[in-house]
C-alpha cells in the first residue's frame, strides 16, 4: 500500500490524472494499529477521499461515453450483418420471425391465415422474446381460442432476451380480453413439503419486488408421499477453512452419506423407499472451476463422478485416432506417424518409437512400429470416396485400434469420448454444408484444434453428478447439494448484481 501511495503521489505531482482502478485501489489502503494512530488516521482519510470516486462527474462521463460508443458499435455491426445477409440472400431465425409478424400485420394475409388456424397453444411462454410476444399476440386475435402456459418466475434467466416485466404485461393483456380465468398450477410434484416451505419463504419477497405477487406465485402444496421418510427434507453442512478444505470436507460428507444410504431414503415408485446411492446425488456449483475442484476431491476419496470435462482432443484415445487420421490424409506427416508408434509401443520405457524416428529410413522404421500402418495405407487409397466423418469411423473400427483402447482400461468412458468425436465430425460436415463450403480432412483437423470440444458427461448411473447451477436447470435428483451459498455477490460495473440484506 505504501508503494501504491508513493506512485499515486508522484503521478499527481507531475500533473497526471490517476486512473479509475487506481482510485479504487486507494479506497482500500490500510495498515495495522501497531504502525501508529497517525498513520492509521492518514490512511483512513485517503480511503474516505478515494471512496468518493464513483461520484466524480468525469467517471460518469467516461462511463456514458463507453456505453454510447458500445451501443453505436453494436448498431453498426447489426447494419453490416443485415447487409451481408441481403447480399447473399440469407435469412436467420430473427428474420423469419420478423417476416412472420409482417404477414400477421397484413390484413389480406392474416385473414387467410385465420381461416386455416382455429387454436393457438404457446408453451414455455416465459422464454419468449419481445418479437415472439408480438407474434403470439397477433395470432391470438385471429383464432377462436388461445392457450398460453408459462412461469414468469423463470423469465429471470433472460433466455432469448425474455423479461419478467414484459412477460407479466403480456399475460395481463391477454387475460384482460379473455373470458376464461387464469389457472395457476401451484402444486409441486417434485419436492417434499419442507423444501416447498423454504422456497416460498426465501423467494416470496424477491418475487414481490419483481412485481410478482407472492400469493399468486408461491407453491400451495406438494403431492409427495412422506411414508418411509424419517429424515428432514433438507439439512445444512457447515464447512470451515479455506475453499479447498471446505470442498474436501464436502466430498467426505457425500461419501459418508452414500455409505450410510439408509439415513437418506429415496422414493420408490409406486411406493416405498430405498437407500441413497451415488447416482442419486447432484452437487451444484457456482463456477466451472468449483466443478473441477469438487470432482477431484470426490475422485480422491474413491467416489465415482460424472462431470463434463475439458479437452476431448487431448485424451490419448482421441489423439491416437486423430494421429491415424492425419497420417492417412497426409503420408508426409511424420509427426503423426511418430505419435502412432508411441501409442502402440507396449513398453513405454523402451523408447522404440524414438529410435525409429532416429533411424536412417525414418518412414520405414516408424511404419514397422505401427501395426495399423498397412490398414491406413489401404484406407488412403479409398480416401476420395470417404467423407471426414467416414474416415474417423473407419479408423475407430480397426481391430488393432479397438484392442489398444481396451488395454488402457476404462473402455466405456473411452467409447463415450470416441462417440463424441464421431458426433463432432458429423457436425463439422453439417456446418460445412450449411455454409456452402467443402468438408475436407484438413478442415476437420483444424476445427477440432480451434473449437476445443469438451468431453461428454459420464453415462455411469452409479456416479455423483457435479455441474453448475445453470447446467442443472430443468433437471432433478433425489439429493441435491447446493454449494457456494455463503459467497458475497461481487459487483461489476457493467453487469447487474443482486444484493442481499441479512
C-alpha positions as CSV (number, residue, x, y, z in Angstrom):
1,X,0.0,0.0,0.0
2,X,2.9,2.4,0.7
3,X,4.2,1.7,-2.8
4,X,0.8,2.5,-4.3
5,X,0.6,5.7,-2.3
6,X,4.1,6.8,-3.5
7,X,3.2,6.1,-7.1
8,X,-0.1,8.0,-6.8
9,X,1.6,10.9,-5.1
10,X,4.3,11.1,-7.8
11,X,1.7,10.9,-10.6
12,X,-0.3,13.8,-9.0
13,X,2.8,15.8,-8.5
14,X,3.5,15.5,-12.3
15,X,0.0,16.8,-13.0
16,X,-1.2,13.4,-14.3
17,X,-4.7,12.0,-13.7
18,X,-5.0,8.8,-11.7
19,X,-6.8,6.0,-13.4
20,X,-10.2,4.9,-12.0
21,X,-8.7,1.5,-11.0
22,X,-6.0,3.4,-9.0
23,X,-8.7,5.4,-7.2
24,X,-10.5,2.1,-6.4
25,X,-7.2,0.6,-5.0
26,X,-6.6,3.8,-2.9
27,X,-10.0,3.3,-1.3
28,X,-8.7,0.1,0.2
29,X,-5.3,1.1,1.7
30,X,-4.9,0.2,5.3
31,X,-2.3,-0.6,8.0
32,X,-2.1,-2.3,11.4
33,X,-2.8,-0.2,14.5
34,X,0.7,-1.1,15.7
35,X,2.1,1.2,12.9
36,X,0.8,4.2,14.8
37,X,-2.5,6.0,15.1
38,X,-1.3,8.9,13.0
39,X,-0.7,6.6,10.0
40,X,-4.0,4.8,10.6
41,X,-5.8,8.2,10.6
42,X,-3.9,9.3,7.5
43,X,-4.8,6.2,5.5
44,X,-8.4,6.4,6.6
45,X,-8.5,9.9,5.2
46,X,-7.1,8.6,1.9
47,X,-9.7,5.8,1.9
48,X,-12.5,8.3,2.6
49,X,-11.5,10.6,-0.2
50,X,-10.7,7.9,-2.7
51,X,-14.0,6.1,-1.9
52,X,-15.9,9.1,-3.4
53,X,-14.6,8.5,-6.9
54,X,-17.9,6.9,-8.1
55,X,-19.5,10.3,-7.6
56,X,-17.0,12.1,-9.8
57,X,-18.6,13.7,-12.9
58,X,-15.6,12.7,-15.1
59,X,-16.1,9.0,-14.2
60,X,-19.8,9.2,-15.1
61,X,-18.9,11.0,-18.3
62,X,-16.4,8.2,-19.1
63,X,-19.0,5.5,-18.4
64,X,-21.6,7.3,-20.6
65,X,-19.1,7.7,-23.4
66,X,-18.2,4.0,-23.1
67,X,-21.8,2.9,-23.1
68,X,-22.8,5.1,-26.1
69,X,-19.8,4.0,-28.1
70,X,-20.6,0.4,-27.4
71,X,-24.2,0.7,-28.5
72,X,-23.1,2.6,-31.6
73,X,-20.7,-0.1,-32.5
74,X,-23.4,-2.7,-31.9
75,X,-25.8,-0.8,-34.2
76,X,-23.2,-0.6,-36.9
77,X,-22.5,-4.3,-36.6
78,X,-26.1,-5.2,-36.9
79,X,-26.5,-3.0,-40.0
80,X,-23.4,-4.6,-41.5
81,X,-24.7,-8.1,-40.7
82,X,-28.1,-7.3,-42.3
83,X,-26.3,-6.1,-45.4
84,X,-24.2,-9.2,-45.5
85,X,-27.3,-11.4,-45.4
86,X,-29.2,-9.3,-48.0
87,X,-26.3,-9.5,-50.5
88,X,-26.2,-13.3,-50.2
89,X,-29.9,-14.0,-50.0
90,X,-29.6,-15.4,-46.4
91,X,-32.1,-15.4,-43.5
92,X,-31.6,-16.2,-39.8
93,X,-34.3,-17.0,-37.2
94,X,-34.9,-13.4,-36.3
95,X,-35.5,-12.6,-40.0
96,X,-38.1,-15.4,-40.1
97,X,-39.9,-14.1,-37.1
98,X,-39.8,-10.5,-38.5
99,X,-41.3,-11.8,-41.8
100,X,-44.0,-13.8,-39.9
101,X,-45.0,-10.6,-38.0
102,X,-45.2,-8.7,-41.3
103,X,-47.6,-11.4,-42.6
104,X,-49.7,-11.2,-39.5
105,X,-50.0,-7.4,-39.8
106,X,-51.0,-7.6,-43.5
107,X,-54.9,-7.7,-43.4
108,X,-55.2,-9.9,-46.5
109,X,-52.6,-12.4,-45.4
110,X,-53.8,-12.5,-41.8
111,X,-57.4,-13.1,-42.9
112,X,-56.3,-16.2,-45.0
113,X,-54.2,-17.4,-42.1
114,X,-57.1,-17.1,-39.7
115,X,-59.2,-19.3,-42.0
116,X,-56.6,-22.1,-41.6
117,X,-55.9,-21.9,-37.8
118,X,-58.5,-22.3,-35.1
119,X,-56.4,-22.6,-32.0
120,X,-53.0,-21.4,-30.7
121,X,-51.0,-23.1,-28.0
122,X,-47.9,-21.4,-26.5
123,X,-45.8,-23.4,-24.1
124,X,-42.8,-22.1,-22.0
125,X,-44.2,-18.6,-22.7
126,X,-41.7,-17.0,-20.2
127,X,-38.9,-17.7,-22.7
128,X,-40.5,-15.6,-25.4
129,X,-38.6,-12.6,-26.9
130,X,-40.4,-9.3,-27.4
131,X,-40.7,-10.2,-31.1
132,X,-42.3,-13.6,-30.4
133,X,-44.7,-12.0,-27.9
134,X,-45.8,-9.7,-30.7
135,X,-46.4,-12.7,-33.0
136,X,-48.4,-14.6,-30.4
137,X,-50.5,-11.6,-29.6
138,X,-51.3,-11.0,-33.3
139,X,-52.1,-14.7,-33.7
140,X,-54.4,-14.6,-30.7
141,X,-56.6,-12.0,-32.5
142,X,-57.1,-14.4,-35.5
143,X,-58.2,-17.6,-33.8
144,X,-61.2,-18.9,-31.8
145,X,-59.1,-19.6,-28.7
146,X,-55.5,-19.2,-27.5
147,X,-53.9,-21.0,-24.6
148,X,-50.6,-19.8,-23.1
149,X,-48.6,-21.7,-20.4
150,X,-45.6,-20.4,-18.7
151,X,-43.8,-19.5,-15.5
152,X,-43.0,-15.8,-15.1
153,X,-40.5,-16.6,-12.4
154,X,-38.3,-18.4,-14.9
155,X,-38.1,-15.2,-17.0
156,X,-35.3,-14.1,-14.7
157,X,-32.9,-16.3,-16.7
158,X,-33.3,-13.9,-19.6
159,X,-33.3,-16.7,-22.1
160,X,-33.8,-15.3,-25.7
161,X,-34.0,-11.7,-24.2
162,X,-37.0,-12.7,-22.2
163,X,-38.1,-10.2,-19.5
164,X,-40.3,-10.9,-16.5
165,X,-42.0,-7.5,-16.6
166,X,-42.8,-7.9,-20.3
167,X,-44.0,-11.5,-19.7
168,X,-46.4,-10.3,-16.9
169,X,-47.6,-7.4,-19.1
170,X,-48.4,-9.7,-21.9
171,X,-50.1,-12.2,-19.6
172,X,-52.3,-9.4,-18.2
173,X,-53.0,-8.0,-21.6
174,X,-54.3,-11.4,-22.9
175,X,-56.2,-12.1,-19.6
176,X,-58.0,-8.7,-19.9
177,X,-59.6,-9.8,-23.2
178,X,-60.2,-13.4,-22.1
179,X,-63.5,-14.9,-20.7
180,X,-61.6,-17.8,-19.2
181,X,-59.9,-17.2,-15.9
182,X,-56.2,-17.7,-15.5
183,X,-55.3,-21.0,-13.8
184,X,-52.2,-21.2,-11.5
185,X,-50.5,-24.6,-11.4
186,X,-49.3,-24.3,-7.8
187,X,-48.9,-28.0,-6.7
188,X,-45.3,-29.3,-6.7
189,X,-44.9,-32.9,-7.8
190,X,-41.1,-33.0,-7.2
191,X,-40.3,-31.7,-3.7
192,X,-41.2,-32.6,-0.2
193,X,-43.2,-30.1,2.0
194,X,-40.1,-28.8,3.9
195,X,-38.4,-27.8,0.6
196,X,-41.6,-26.1,-0.6
197,X,-41.9,-24.1,2.7
198,X,-38.2,-23.0,2.4
199,X,-38.6,-21.9,-1.3
200,X,-41.8,-20.0,-0.5
201,X,-40.2,-18.1,2.4
202,X,-36.9,-17.4,0.6
203,X,-38.3,-16.3,-2.8
204,X,-41.6,-14.6,-1.9
205,X,-40.0,-11.2,-1.1
206,X,-37.9,-11.4,-4.2
207,X,-40.9,-12.1,-6.4
208,X,-42.8,-9.3,-4.8
209,X,-40.0,-6.9,-5.6
210,X,-40.3,-8.0,-9.2
211,X,-44.0,-7.3,-9.4
212,X,-45.0,-11.0,-9.0
213,X,-47.4,-11.2,-6.0
214,X,-46.1,-14.0,-3.7
215,X,-49.6,-15.2,-3.0
216,X,-50.1,-15.9,-6.7
217,X,-46.7,-17.4,-7.4
218,X,-46.0,-19.5,-4.3
219,X,-46.5,-23.2,-4.1
220,X,-49.7,-24.1,-2.4
221,X,-48.9,-27.7,-1.6
222,X,-46.9,-30.8,-2.6
223,X,-48.1,-34.1,-4.0
224,X,-45.4,-36.2,-2.4
225,X,-45.9,-39.2,-0.1
226,X,-43.9,-38.9,3.2
227,X,-44.3,-42.5,4.1
228,X,-40.9,-44.1,4.9
229,X,-39.1,-40.8,5.4
230,X,-37.5,-40.4,8.8
231,X,-35.1,-37.5,8.0
232,X,-35.7,-33.8,7.4
233,X,-36.3,-32.8,3.8
234,X,-33.2,-30.6,3.9
235,X,-30.0,-30.2,6.0
236,X,-27.1,-27.8,6.3
237,X,-23.5,-28.9,6.3
238,X,-21.3,-26.2,7.9
239,X,-17.9,-26.0,6.1
240,X,-14.9,-24.3,7.6
241,X,-11.4,-23.4,6.5
242,X,-10.2,-22.3,3.0
243,X,-12.1,-23.3,-0.1
244,X,-10.0,-26.3,-0.8
245,X,-10.5,-27.7,2.7
246,X,-14.2,-27.0,2.5
247,X,-14.6,-28.9,-0.7
248,X,-12.6,-31.8,0.7
249,X,-14.9,-31.9,3.7
250,X,-17.9,-31.7,1.4
251,X,-16.6,-34.7,-0.6
252,X,-16.2,-36.6,2.6
253,X,-19.7,-35.8,3.6
254,X,-21.1,-37.0,0.3
255,X,-19.0,-40.2,0.6
256,X,-20.4,-40.8,4.1
257,X,-24.0,-40.1,3.1
258,X,-23.7,-42.7,0.3
259,X,-22.1,-45.3,2.6
260,X,-24.9,-44.6,5.1
261,X,-27.6,-44.7,2.5
262,X,-30.4,-45.8,4.8
263,X,-30.1,-42.4,6.6
264,X,-31.1,-40.6,3.4
265,X,-34.0,-42.7,1.9
266,X,-35.1,-42.2,-1.7
267,X,-38.6,-42.7,-3.0
268,X,-39.5,-45.8,-5.0
269,X,-42.4,-45.9,-7.5
270,X,-45.2,-46.5,-6.9
271,X,-44.5,-46.7,-3.2
272,X,-41.8,-47.4,-0.6
273,X,-38.2,-46.1,-0.1
274,X,-34.7,-47.4,-0.7
275,X,-31.2,-46.4,0.5
276,X,-29.4,-43.5,-1.2
277,X,-26.9,-44.4,-4.0
278,X,-24.2,-42.4,-5.7
279,X,-26.3,-41.9,-8.8
280,X,-29.0,-40.1,-6.8
281,X,-26.7,-37.2,-5.8
282,X,-26.1,-34.0,-7.7
283,X,-23.7,-31.2,-6.5
284,X,-24.4,-27.8,-7.9
285,X,-21.6,-25.2,-8.1
286,X,-21.2,-21.5,-8.9
287,X,-18.4,-21.9,-11.4
288,X,-16.7,-24.5,-13.7
289,X,-13.6,-24.1,-11.5
290,X,-15.6,-25.3,-8.5
291,X,-16.9,-28.2,-10.5
292,X,-13.4,-29.4,-11.3
293,X,-12.2,-28.9,-7.7
294,X,-15.1,-30.8,-6.1
295,X,-14.9,-33.6,-8.8
296,X,-11.2,-34.0,-8.0
297,X,-11.9,-34.2,-4.2
298,X,-14.6,-36.9,-4.7
299,X,-12.4,-38.9,-7.1
300,X,-9.6,-38.7,-4.5
301,X,-11.9,-40.4,-2.0
302,X,-12.9,-43.2,-4.5
303,X,-16.3,-41.8,-5.3
304,X,-17.3,-42.1,-9.0
305,X,-18.0,-38.7,-10.5
306,X,-20.0,-37.7,-13.7
307,X,-18.8,-34.3,-14.9
308,X,-18.4,-32.6,-18.3
309,X,-14.7,-32.4,-18.7
310,X,-12.5,-30.2,-20.9
311,X,-10.2,-31.3,-23.6
312,X,-11.7,-34.1,-25.8
313,X,-8.9,-33.7,-28.3
314,X,-6.3,-34.1,-25.5
315,X,-7.4,-37.6,-24.4
316,X,-4.9,-40.3,-25.5
317,X,-7.6,-42.4,-27.3
318,X,-8.8,-39.4,-29.4
319,X,-5.1,-38.4,-30.0
320,X,-4.4,-41.9,-31.4
321,X,-7.4,-41.8,-33.7
322,X,-6.6,-38.3,-35.0
323,X,-2.9,-39.2,-35.4
324,X,-4.0,-42.0,-37.7
325,X,-6.4,-39.7,-39.4
326,X,-3.7,-37.1,-40.1
327,X,-1.2,-39.7,-41.4
328,X,-3.9,-41.2,-43.7
329,X,-4.7,-37.7,-45.0
330,X,-1.0,-36.8,-45.5
331,X,1.6,-39.6,-45.8
332,X,4.4,-36.9,-45.3
333,X,3.1,-36.1,-41.8
334,X,6.0,-37.9,-40.0
335,X,5.0,-36.4,-36.6
336,X,1.6,-38.2,-36.8
337,X,3.4,-41.4,-37.7
338,X,5.7,-41.0,-34.7
339,X,2.8,-40.4,-32.4
340,X,1.2,-43.6,-33.6
341,X,4.4,-45.5,-33.0
342,X,4.5,-44.1,-29.4
343,X,0.9,-45.1,-28.8
344,X,1.5,-48.7,-30.0
345,X,4.7,-49.1,-28.0
346,X,3.9,-51.8,-25.4
347,X,6.9,-50.8,-23.3
348,X,6.9,-47.0,-22.7
349,X,10.4,-47.2,-21.2
350,X,11.9,-48.8,-24.4
351,X,11.6,-45.7,-26.5
352,X,11.3,-47.8,-29.6
353,X,9.3,-45.1,-31.3
354,X,12.1,-42.6,-30.6
355,X,14.7,-45.0,-32.0
356,X,12.5,-45.5,-35.1
357,X,12.2,-41.7,-35.5
358,X,16.0,-41.5,-35.5
359,X,16.6,-44.4,-37.9
360,X,18.2,-43.8,-41.3
361,X,15.0,-44.6,-43.1
362,X,12.6,-43.0,-40.7
363,X,9.4,-43.7,-42.6
364,X,10.1,-47.4,-43.0
365,X,11.1,-47.8,-39.3
366,X,8.1,-45.9,-38.0
367,X,5.7,-47.8,-40.2
368,X,7.2,-51.0,-39.0
369,X,6.5,-49.9,-35.4
370,X,2.8,-49.1,-36.2
371,X,0.7,-52.3,-36.6
372,X,-2.1,-50.4,-38.4
373,X,0.1,-48.7,-41.0
374,X,-0.9,-51.2,-43.7
375,X,-4.6,-50.7,-42.9
376,X,-4.2,-46.9,-43.0
377,X,-2.4,-47.1,-46.4
378,X,-5.3,-49.1,-47.8
379,X,-7.7,-46.5,-46.4
380,X,-5.7,-43.8,-48.1
381,X,-6.4,-45.5,-51.4
382,X,-10.1,-45.0,-50.8
383,X,-9.9,-41.6,-49.2
384,X,-11.5,-39.8,-52.2
385,X,-14.7,-41.8,-51.6
386,X,-14.8,-41.1,-47.9
387,X,-16.0,-38.0,-46.0
388,X,-14.0,-36.9,-43.0
389,X,-16.6,-38.5,-40.7
390,X,-16.4,-41.7,-42.7
391,X,-12.7,-41.8,-42.2
392,X,-13.0,-41.3,-38.5
393,X,-15.5,-44.2,-38.3
394,X,-13.2,-46.4,-40.3
395,X,-10.2,-45.7,-38.1
396,X,-12.1,-46.2,-34.9
397,X,-13.4,-49.6,-36.2
398,X,-9.9,-51.0,-36.9
399,X,-9.4,-54.1,-34.7
400,X,-5.9,-53.0,-33.6
401,X,-7.2,-49.6,-32.6
402,X,-10.1,-51.2,-30.6
403,X,-7.7,-53.6,-28.9
404,X,-5.3,-50.8,-28.0
405,X,-8.1,-48.8,-26.4
406,X,-9.2,-51.8,-24.4
407,X,-5.8,-52.4,-22.9
408,X,-5.8,-48.8,-21.5
409,X,-8.8,-49.6,-19.2
410,X,-12.0,-47.5,-18.6
411,X,-13.2,-48.7,-22.0
412,X,-16.7,-47.5,-21.5
413,X,-15.5,-43.9,-20.8
414,X,-13.2,-44.1,-23.9
415,X,-16.1,-45.2,-26.0
416,X,-18.2,-42.2,-24.9
417,X,-15.3,-39.9,-25.9
418,X,-14.9,-41.6,-29.3
419,X,-18.7,-41.3,-29.8
420,X,-18.3,-37.6,-29.1
421,X,-15.5,-37.4,-31.7
422,X,-17.8,-39.1,-34.2
423,X,-20.5,-36.6,-33.4
424,X,-18.1,-33.7,-33.8
425,X,-17.1,-34.9,-37.2
426,X,-20.7,-35.2,-38.4
427,X,-21.5,-31.7,-37.0
428,X,-18.4,-30.3,-38.9
429,X,-19.7,-31.8,-42.1
430,X,-23.2,-30.3,-41.4
431,X,-21.8,-26.9,-40.7
432,X,-19.8,-27.0,-44.0
433,X,-22.9,-28.0,-45.9
434,X,-24.9,-25.1,-44.4
435,X,-22.1,-22.7,-45.2
436,X,-21.7,-24.0,-48.7
437,X,-18.0,-24.9,-48.2
438,X,-16.3,-28.2,-48.8
439,X,-15.7,-30.6,-45.8
440,X,-12.1,-31.6,-46.0
441,X,-9.8,-33.8,-44.0
442,X,-7.5,-30.9,-43.0
443,X,-10.6,-28.8,-42.2
444,X,-11.7,-31.3,-39.6
445,X,-8.3,-31.4,-38.0
446,X,-8.3,-27.6,-37.8
447,X,-11.9,-27.4,-36.5
448,X,-11.0,-29.9,-33.7
449,X,-8.0,-27.8,-32.7
450,X,-9.8,-24.5,-32.8
451,X,-13.2,-25.5,-31.2
452,X,-11.6,-27.4,-28.3
453,X,-14.8,-29.6,-27.7
454,X,-15.5,-30.9,-24.2
455,X,-15.6,-34.5,-23.2
456,X,-19.1,-35.8,-22.6
457,X,-20.6,-36.3,-19.2
458,X,-20.1,-39.7,-17.7
459,X,-23.0,-42.0,-18.6
460,X,-22.4,-44.2,-15.5
461,X,-25.6,-44.4,-13.4
462,X,-23.7,-45.0,-10.2
463,X,-21.7,-41.7,-10.3
464,X,-22.3,-38.4,-8.4
465,X,-23.3,-35.7,-10.8
466,X,-21.3,-32.4,-10.4
467,X,-22.3,-29.3,-12.5
468,X,-23.0,-25.6,-12.4
469,X,-26.4,-24.2,-11.3
470,X,-27.0,-23.1,-14.8
471,X,-26.4,-26.6,-16.2
472,X,-28.9,-28.1,-13.8
473,X,-31.9,-26.1,-14.9
474,X,-34.9,-28.3,-15.6
475,X,-33.2,-31.5,-14.1
476,X,-34.0,-33.3,-10.8
477,X,-32.3,-35.7,-8.4
478,X,-33.3,-37.3,-5.1
479,X,-30.5,-35.4,-3.3
480,X,-29.2,-32.0,-4.4
481,X,-26.3,-30.3,-2.7
482,X,-26.0,-26.5,-3.1
483,X,-22.5,-25.1,-2.8
484,X,-21.2,-21.5,-2.6
485,X,-24.2,-20.1,-0.8
486,X,-22.0,-18.1,1.7
487,X,-20.2,-16.1,-1.0
488,X,-21.0,-12.5,-1.3
489,X,-22.0,-11.2,-4.7
490,X,-19.3,-9.2,-6.5
491,X,-20.5,-6.0,-8.3
492,X,-19.2,-5.4,-11.8
493,X,-19.5,-2.0,-13.4
494,X,-21.4,-3.1,-16.5
495,X,-23.4,-6.0,-15.1
496,X,-26.4,-6.2,-12.8
497,X,-25.8,-7.6,-9.4
498,X,-28.1,-9.0,-6.7
499,X,-27.6,-7.5,-3.2
500,X,-28.7,-9.5,-0.1
501,X,-29.6,-7.8,3.2
502,X,-29.2,-10.1,6.2
